[in-house]
Short mmCIF file of C-alpha atoms and ligand atoms in Angstrom, two decimals:
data_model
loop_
_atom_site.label_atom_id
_atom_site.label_comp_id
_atom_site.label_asym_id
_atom_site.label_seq_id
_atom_site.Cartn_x
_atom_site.Cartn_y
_atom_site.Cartn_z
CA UNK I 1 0.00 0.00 0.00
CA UNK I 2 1.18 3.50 -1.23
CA UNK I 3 1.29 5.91 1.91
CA UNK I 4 -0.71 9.08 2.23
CA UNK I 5 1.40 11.67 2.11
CA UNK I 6 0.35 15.40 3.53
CA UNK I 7 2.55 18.38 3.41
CA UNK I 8 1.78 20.66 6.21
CA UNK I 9 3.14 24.30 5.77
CA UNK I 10 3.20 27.00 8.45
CA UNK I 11 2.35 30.66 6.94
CA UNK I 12 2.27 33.66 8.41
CA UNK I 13 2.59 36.86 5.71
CA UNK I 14 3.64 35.07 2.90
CA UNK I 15 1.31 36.40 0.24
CA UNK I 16 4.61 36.89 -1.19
CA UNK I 17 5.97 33.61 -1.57
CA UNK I 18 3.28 31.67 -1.83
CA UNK I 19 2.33 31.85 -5.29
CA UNK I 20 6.11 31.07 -6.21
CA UNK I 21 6.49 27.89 -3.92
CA UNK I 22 2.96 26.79 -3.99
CA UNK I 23 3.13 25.30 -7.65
CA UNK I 24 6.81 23.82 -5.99
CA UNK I 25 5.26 21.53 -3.47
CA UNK I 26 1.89 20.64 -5.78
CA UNK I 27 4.21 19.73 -8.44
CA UNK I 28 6.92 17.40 -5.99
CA UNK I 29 3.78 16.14 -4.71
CA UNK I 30 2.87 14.99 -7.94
CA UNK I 31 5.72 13.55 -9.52
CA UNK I 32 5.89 11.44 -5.83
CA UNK I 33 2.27 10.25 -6.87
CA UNK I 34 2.94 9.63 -10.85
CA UNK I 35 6.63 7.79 -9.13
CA UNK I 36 3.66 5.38 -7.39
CA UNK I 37 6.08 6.27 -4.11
CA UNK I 38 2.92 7.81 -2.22
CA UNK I 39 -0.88 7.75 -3.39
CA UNK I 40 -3.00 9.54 -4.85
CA UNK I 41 -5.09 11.19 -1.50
CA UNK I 42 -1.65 13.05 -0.83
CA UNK I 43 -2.33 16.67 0.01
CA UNK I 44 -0.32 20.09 0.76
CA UNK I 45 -1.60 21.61 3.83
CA UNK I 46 -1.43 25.27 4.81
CA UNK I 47 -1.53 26.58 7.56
CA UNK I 48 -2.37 30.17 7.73
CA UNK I 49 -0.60 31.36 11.05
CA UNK I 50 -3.69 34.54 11.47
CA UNK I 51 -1.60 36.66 8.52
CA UNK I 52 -2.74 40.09 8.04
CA UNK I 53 -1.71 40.21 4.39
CA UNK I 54 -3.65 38.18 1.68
CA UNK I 55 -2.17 34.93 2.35
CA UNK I 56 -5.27 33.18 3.37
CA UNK I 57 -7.42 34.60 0.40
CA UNK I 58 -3.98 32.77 -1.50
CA UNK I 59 -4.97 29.58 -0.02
CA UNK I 60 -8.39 29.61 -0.17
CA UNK I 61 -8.19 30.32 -4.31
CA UNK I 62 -5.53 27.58 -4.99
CA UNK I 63 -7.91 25.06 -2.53
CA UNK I 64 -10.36 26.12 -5.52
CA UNK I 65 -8.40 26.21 -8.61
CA UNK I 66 -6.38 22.37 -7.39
CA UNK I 67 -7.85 19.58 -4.70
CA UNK I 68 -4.42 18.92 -4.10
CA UNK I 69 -4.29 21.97 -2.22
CA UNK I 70 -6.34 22.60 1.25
CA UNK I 71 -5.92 24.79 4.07
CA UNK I 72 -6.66 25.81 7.60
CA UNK I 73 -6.92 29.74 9.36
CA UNK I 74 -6.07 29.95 13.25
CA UNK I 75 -7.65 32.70 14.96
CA UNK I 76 -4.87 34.95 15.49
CA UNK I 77 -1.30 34.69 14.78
CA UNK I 78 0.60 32.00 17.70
CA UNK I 79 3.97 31.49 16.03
CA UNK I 80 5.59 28.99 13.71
CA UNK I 81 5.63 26.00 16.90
CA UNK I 82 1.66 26.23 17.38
CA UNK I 83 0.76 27.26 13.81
CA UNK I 84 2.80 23.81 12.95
CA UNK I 85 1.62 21.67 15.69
CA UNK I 86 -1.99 22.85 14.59
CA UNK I 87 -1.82 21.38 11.15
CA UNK I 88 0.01 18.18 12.10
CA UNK I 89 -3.11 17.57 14.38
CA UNK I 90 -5.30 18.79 11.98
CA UNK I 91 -3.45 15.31 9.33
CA UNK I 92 -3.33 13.15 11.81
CA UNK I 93 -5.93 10.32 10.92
CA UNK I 94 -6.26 11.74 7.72
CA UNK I 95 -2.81 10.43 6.38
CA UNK I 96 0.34 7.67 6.80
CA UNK I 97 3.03 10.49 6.64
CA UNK I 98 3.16 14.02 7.83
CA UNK I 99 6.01 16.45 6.58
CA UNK I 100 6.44 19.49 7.35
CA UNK I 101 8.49 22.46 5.99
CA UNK I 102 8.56 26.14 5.63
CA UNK I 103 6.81 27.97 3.05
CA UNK I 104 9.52 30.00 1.81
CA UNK I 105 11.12 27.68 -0.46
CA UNK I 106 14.41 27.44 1.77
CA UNK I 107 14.03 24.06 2.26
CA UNK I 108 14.96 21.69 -0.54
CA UNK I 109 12.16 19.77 -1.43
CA UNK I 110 13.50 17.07 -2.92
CA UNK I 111 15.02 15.63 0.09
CA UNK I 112 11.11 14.50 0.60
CA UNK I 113 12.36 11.83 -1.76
CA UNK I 114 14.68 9.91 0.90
CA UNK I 115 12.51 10.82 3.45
CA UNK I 116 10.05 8.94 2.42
CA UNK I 117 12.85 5.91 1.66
CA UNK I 118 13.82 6.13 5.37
CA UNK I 119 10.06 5.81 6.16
CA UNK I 120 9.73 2.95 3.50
CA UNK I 121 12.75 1.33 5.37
CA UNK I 122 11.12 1.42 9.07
CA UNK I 123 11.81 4.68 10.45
CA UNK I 124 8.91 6.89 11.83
CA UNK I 125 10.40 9.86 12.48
CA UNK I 126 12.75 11.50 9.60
CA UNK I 127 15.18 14.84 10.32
CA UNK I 128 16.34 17.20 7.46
CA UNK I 129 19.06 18.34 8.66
CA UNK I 130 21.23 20.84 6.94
CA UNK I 131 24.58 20.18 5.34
CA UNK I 132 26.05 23.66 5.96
CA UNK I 133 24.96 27.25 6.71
CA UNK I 134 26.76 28.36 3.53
CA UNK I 135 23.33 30.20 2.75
CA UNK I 136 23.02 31.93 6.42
CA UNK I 137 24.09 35.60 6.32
CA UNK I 138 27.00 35.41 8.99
CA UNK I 139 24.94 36.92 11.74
CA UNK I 140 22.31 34.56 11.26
CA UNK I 141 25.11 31.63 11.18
CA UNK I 142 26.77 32.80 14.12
CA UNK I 143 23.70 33.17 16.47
CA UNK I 144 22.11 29.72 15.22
CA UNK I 145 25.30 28.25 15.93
CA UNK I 146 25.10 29.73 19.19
CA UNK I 147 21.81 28.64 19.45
CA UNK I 148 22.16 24.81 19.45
CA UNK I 149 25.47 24.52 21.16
CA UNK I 150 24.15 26.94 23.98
CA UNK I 151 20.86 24.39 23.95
CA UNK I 152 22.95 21.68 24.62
CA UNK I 153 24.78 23.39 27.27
CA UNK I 154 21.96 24.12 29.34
CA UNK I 155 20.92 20.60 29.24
CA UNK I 156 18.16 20.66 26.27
CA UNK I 157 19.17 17.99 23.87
CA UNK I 158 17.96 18.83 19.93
CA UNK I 159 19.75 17.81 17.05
CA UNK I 160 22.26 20.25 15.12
CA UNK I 161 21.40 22.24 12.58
CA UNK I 162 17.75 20.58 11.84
CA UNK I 163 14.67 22.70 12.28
CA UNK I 164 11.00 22.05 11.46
CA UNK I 165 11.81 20.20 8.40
CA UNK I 166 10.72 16.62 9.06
CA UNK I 167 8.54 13.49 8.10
CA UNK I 168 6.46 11.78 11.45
CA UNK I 169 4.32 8.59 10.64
CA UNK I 170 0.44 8.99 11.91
CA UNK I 171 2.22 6.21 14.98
CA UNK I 172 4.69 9.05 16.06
CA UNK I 173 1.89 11.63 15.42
CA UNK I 174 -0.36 9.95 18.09
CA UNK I 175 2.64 9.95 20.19
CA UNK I 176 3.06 12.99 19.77
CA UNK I 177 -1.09 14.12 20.56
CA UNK I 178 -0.09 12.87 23.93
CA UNK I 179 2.23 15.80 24.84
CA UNK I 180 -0.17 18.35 26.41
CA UNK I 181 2.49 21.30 27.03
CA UNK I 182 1.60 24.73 25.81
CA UNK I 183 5.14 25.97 25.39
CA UNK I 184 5.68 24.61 22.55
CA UNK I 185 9.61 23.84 21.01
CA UNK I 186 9.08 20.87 18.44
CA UNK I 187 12.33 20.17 17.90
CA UNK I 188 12.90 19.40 21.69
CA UNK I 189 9.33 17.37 21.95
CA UNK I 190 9.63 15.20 18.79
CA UNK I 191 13.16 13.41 19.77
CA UNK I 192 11.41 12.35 23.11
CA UNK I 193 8.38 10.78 21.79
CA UNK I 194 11.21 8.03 20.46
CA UNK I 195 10.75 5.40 17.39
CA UNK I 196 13.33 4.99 15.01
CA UNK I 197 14.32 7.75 13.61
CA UNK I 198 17.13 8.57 10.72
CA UNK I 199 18.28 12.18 9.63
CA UNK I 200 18.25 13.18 5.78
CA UNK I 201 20.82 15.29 4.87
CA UNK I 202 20.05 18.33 2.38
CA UNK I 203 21.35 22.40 1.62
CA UNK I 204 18.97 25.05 2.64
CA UNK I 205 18.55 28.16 0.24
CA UNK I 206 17.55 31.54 0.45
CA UNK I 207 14.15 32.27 0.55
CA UNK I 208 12.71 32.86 -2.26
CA UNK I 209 10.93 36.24 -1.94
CA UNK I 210 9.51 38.09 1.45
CA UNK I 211 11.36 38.20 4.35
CA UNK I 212 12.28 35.64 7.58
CA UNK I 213 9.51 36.35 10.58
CA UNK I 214 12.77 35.28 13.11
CA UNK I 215 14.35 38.64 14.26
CA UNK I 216 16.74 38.57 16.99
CA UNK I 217 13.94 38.95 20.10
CA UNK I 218 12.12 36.15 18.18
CA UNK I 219 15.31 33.41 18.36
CA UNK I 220 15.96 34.16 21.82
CA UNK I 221 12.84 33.77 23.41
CA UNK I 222 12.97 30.53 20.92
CA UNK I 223 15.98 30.04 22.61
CA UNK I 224 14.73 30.72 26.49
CA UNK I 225 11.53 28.23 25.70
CA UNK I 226 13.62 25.65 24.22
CA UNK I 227 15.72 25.59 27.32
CA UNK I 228 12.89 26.23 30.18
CA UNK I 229 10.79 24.04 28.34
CA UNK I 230 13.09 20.82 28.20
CA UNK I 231 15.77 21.19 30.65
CA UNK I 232 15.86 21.86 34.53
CA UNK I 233 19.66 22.70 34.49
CA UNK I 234 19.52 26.42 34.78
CA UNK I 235 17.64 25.77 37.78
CA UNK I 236 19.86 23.37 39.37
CA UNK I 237 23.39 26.32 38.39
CA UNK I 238 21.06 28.59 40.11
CA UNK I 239 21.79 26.26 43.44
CA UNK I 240 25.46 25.69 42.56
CA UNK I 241 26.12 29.34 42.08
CA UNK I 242 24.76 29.74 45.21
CA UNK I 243 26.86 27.35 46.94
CA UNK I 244 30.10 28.96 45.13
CA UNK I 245 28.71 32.27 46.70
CA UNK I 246 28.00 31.39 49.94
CA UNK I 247 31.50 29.54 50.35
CA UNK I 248 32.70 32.70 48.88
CA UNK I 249 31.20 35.03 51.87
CA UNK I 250 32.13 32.52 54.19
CA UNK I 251 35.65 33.59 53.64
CA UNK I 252 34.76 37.05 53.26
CA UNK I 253 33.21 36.62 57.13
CA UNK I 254 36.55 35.29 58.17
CA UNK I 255 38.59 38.01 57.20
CA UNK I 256 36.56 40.73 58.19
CA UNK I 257 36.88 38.88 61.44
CA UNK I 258 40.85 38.77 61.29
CA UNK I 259 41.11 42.17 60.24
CA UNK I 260 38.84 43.33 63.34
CA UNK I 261 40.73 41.28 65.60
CA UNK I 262 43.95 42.79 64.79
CA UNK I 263 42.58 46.78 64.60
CA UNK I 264 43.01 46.44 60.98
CA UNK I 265 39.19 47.98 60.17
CA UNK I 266 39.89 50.91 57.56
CA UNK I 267 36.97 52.10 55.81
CA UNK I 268 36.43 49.31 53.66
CA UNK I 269 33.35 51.17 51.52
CA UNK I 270 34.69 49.87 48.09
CA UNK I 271 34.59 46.22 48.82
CA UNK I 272 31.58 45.94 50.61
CA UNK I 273 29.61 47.91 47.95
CA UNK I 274 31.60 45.55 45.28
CA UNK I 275 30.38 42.69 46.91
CA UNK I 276 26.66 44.17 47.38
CA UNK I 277 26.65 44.76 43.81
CA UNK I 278 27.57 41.20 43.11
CA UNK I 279 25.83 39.62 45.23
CA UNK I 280 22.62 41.58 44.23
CA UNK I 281 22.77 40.77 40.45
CA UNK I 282 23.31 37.34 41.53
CA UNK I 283 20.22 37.18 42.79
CA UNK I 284 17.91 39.22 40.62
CA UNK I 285 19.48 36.97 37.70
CA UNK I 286 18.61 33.76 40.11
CA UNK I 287 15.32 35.24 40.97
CA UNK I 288 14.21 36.11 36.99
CA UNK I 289 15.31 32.31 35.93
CA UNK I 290 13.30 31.43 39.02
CA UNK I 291 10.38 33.61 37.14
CA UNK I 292 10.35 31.98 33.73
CA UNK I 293 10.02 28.82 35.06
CA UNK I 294 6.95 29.98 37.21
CA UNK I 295 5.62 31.28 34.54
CA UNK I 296 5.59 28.34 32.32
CA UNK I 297 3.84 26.56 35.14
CA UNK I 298 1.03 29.37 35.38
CA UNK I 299 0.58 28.84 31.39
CA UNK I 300 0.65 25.17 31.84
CA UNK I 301 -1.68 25.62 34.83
CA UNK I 302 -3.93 27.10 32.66
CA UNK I 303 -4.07 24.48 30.01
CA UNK I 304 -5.01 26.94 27.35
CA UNK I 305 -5.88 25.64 23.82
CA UNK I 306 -2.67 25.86 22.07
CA UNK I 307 -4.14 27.53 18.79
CA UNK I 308 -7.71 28.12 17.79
CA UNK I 309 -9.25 27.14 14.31
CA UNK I 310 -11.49 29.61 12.90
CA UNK I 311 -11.85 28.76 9.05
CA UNK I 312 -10.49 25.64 6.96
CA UNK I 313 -11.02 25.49 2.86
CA UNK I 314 -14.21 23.73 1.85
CA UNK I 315 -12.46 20.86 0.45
CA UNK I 316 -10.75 19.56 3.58
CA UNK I 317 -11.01 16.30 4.55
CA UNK I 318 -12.23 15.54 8.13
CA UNK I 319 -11.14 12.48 10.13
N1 LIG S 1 5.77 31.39 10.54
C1 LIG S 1 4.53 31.22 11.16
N2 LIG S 1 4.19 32.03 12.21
C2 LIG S 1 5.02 33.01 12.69
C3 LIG S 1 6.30 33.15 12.08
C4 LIG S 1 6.64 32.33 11.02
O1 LIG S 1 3.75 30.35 10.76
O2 LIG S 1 4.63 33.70 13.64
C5 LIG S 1 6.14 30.53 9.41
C6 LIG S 1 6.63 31.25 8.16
O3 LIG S 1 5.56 31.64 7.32
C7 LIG S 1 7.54 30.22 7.51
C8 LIG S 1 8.11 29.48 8.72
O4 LIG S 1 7.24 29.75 9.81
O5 LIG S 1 6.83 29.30 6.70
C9 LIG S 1 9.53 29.89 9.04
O6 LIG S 1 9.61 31.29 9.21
P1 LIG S 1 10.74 32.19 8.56
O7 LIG S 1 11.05 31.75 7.16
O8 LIG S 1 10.33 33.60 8.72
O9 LIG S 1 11.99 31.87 9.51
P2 LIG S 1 13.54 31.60 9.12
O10 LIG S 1 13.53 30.63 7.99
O11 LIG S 1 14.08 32.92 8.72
O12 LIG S 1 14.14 31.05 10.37
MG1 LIG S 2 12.60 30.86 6.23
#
């Protein structure tokens, strides 16, 4: 049996772009089909991330104009990590294979090709990962980079250089259904839900008109929920500093002791304010990491819905 194969594509502000990579995707899709690799209910899937541009009226006239196309509209913009987990859940029952990949055209789409051979060969979970970050300006290199080996530092495990670009089976899907976090960092979540797994290498290009949504602010709170969200570790340094600190003092106690003992008690207002002022930052620092943590506990407290649907094209299948 020839898997189902839907492509589920994250948008938000691409009225750009879309019409250029749109025809890209239908067109891999259906070579994959005539190829008799997937069959012939194989879809691409937007997902329109609450755009204020035209991107939705995009979708909604290609869902006309070609079946193979079909879309869904969240309420209001969440981000790439909910937009995408929205139309995985939104394919799940509805297909064998979910991949998903930006809409920009930076991600080779060929590399769906040995995806799907990895999949073919037993493996329910398949990584694109990139070969090189020759097509990064060097800012972008440098703090991605940064990124993933300062991830891995603080304890949160995700695999270099690999984004949202990936193939999950409808097995690692439901796996996946089972993770009820709100903040939301794929790349973190998918490794735990486990199955075999194989990464497909490929070489990312520029996008291919409009421009990236991921400013600075946006990759380091990307950043901050990747770490809060999968590792405890800044929590536990937090407790080690503190130690260091408090040994630190305890000297600190024992020669202002010495010093009084022997008459030795000169002003002294430039190290104690020093060590105010260190000791102070210390703890606001402690005390803010402290906060984001609490913080994702009051969201998860919550349980919020983690995106809203408010429209989906007419011709969308339903489990
Ligand atoms: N995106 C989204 N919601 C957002 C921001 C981005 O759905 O709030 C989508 C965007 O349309 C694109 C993908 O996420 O398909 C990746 O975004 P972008 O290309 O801007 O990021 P970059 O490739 O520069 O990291
Ligand atoms: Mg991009």
């Amino acid at each position: 049996m020839k898997p189902t194969l839907y492509l589920v594509i994250p948008c938000y502000n691409e009225e750009e772009v879309l019409p250029i990579t749109a025809p890209a995707f239908a067109g891999k899709l259906r070579s994959l089909i005539k190829g008799e690799v997937i069959s012939e209910n194989s879809r691409v899937m937007f997902v329109n991330d609450g755009s204020y541009d035209k991107t939705y009226e995009i979708i909604e006239s290609l869902s006309k104009s070609d079946d193979i196309f079909c879309g869904i509209s969240l309420s209001r913009n969440r981000g790439h990590q909910n937009a995408l987990l929205a139309g995985l859940m939104q394919a799940r029952g509805l297909c064998d294979i979910t991949v998903s990949i930006d809409c920009d055209g930076q991600d080779d789409i060929n590399a769906i090709d040995d995806m799907i051979k990895e999949y073919l060969e037993g493996c329910d979970i398949v990584y694109g990962v990139r070969k090189d970050r020759k097509s990064d300006r060097i800012f972008k290199r440098t703090t991605a980079q940064g990124f993933y080996k300062f991830l891995h530092f603080m304890g949160a495990d995700v695999i270099y250089n690999h984004a949202d670009y990936r193939l999950i089976s409808s097995k690692a899907l439901d796996a996946l259904s089972e993770f009820r976090e709100v903040n939301l960092f794929l790349r973190g979540m998918v490794p735990m839900v486990g199955f075999k797994s194989a990464c497909v290498f490929y070489t990312r290009n520029k996008r291919l008109a409009g421009k990236s949504h991921y400013s600075l602010r946006k990759m380091l709170s990307l950043a901050a929920d990747g770490i809060t969200s999968l590792s405890v570790k800044p929590l536990k340094m937090i407790t080690f500093l503190g130690t260091v600190v408090s040994a630190l003092s305890f000297i600190g106690v024992l020669f202002a002791l010495i010093s009084w003992l022997c008459h030795n008690t000169v002003s002294g207002w430039a190290s104690t304010t020093c060590i105010i002022c260190f000791v102070s930052g210390i703890q606001l620092i402690s005390i803010g990491i402290i906060g984001e943590y609490l913080g994702k506990i009051y969201l998860e407290v919550k349980a919020r819905p983690r995106y809203i649907i408010s429209e989906k094209t007419k011709n969308i299948d339903e489990k």
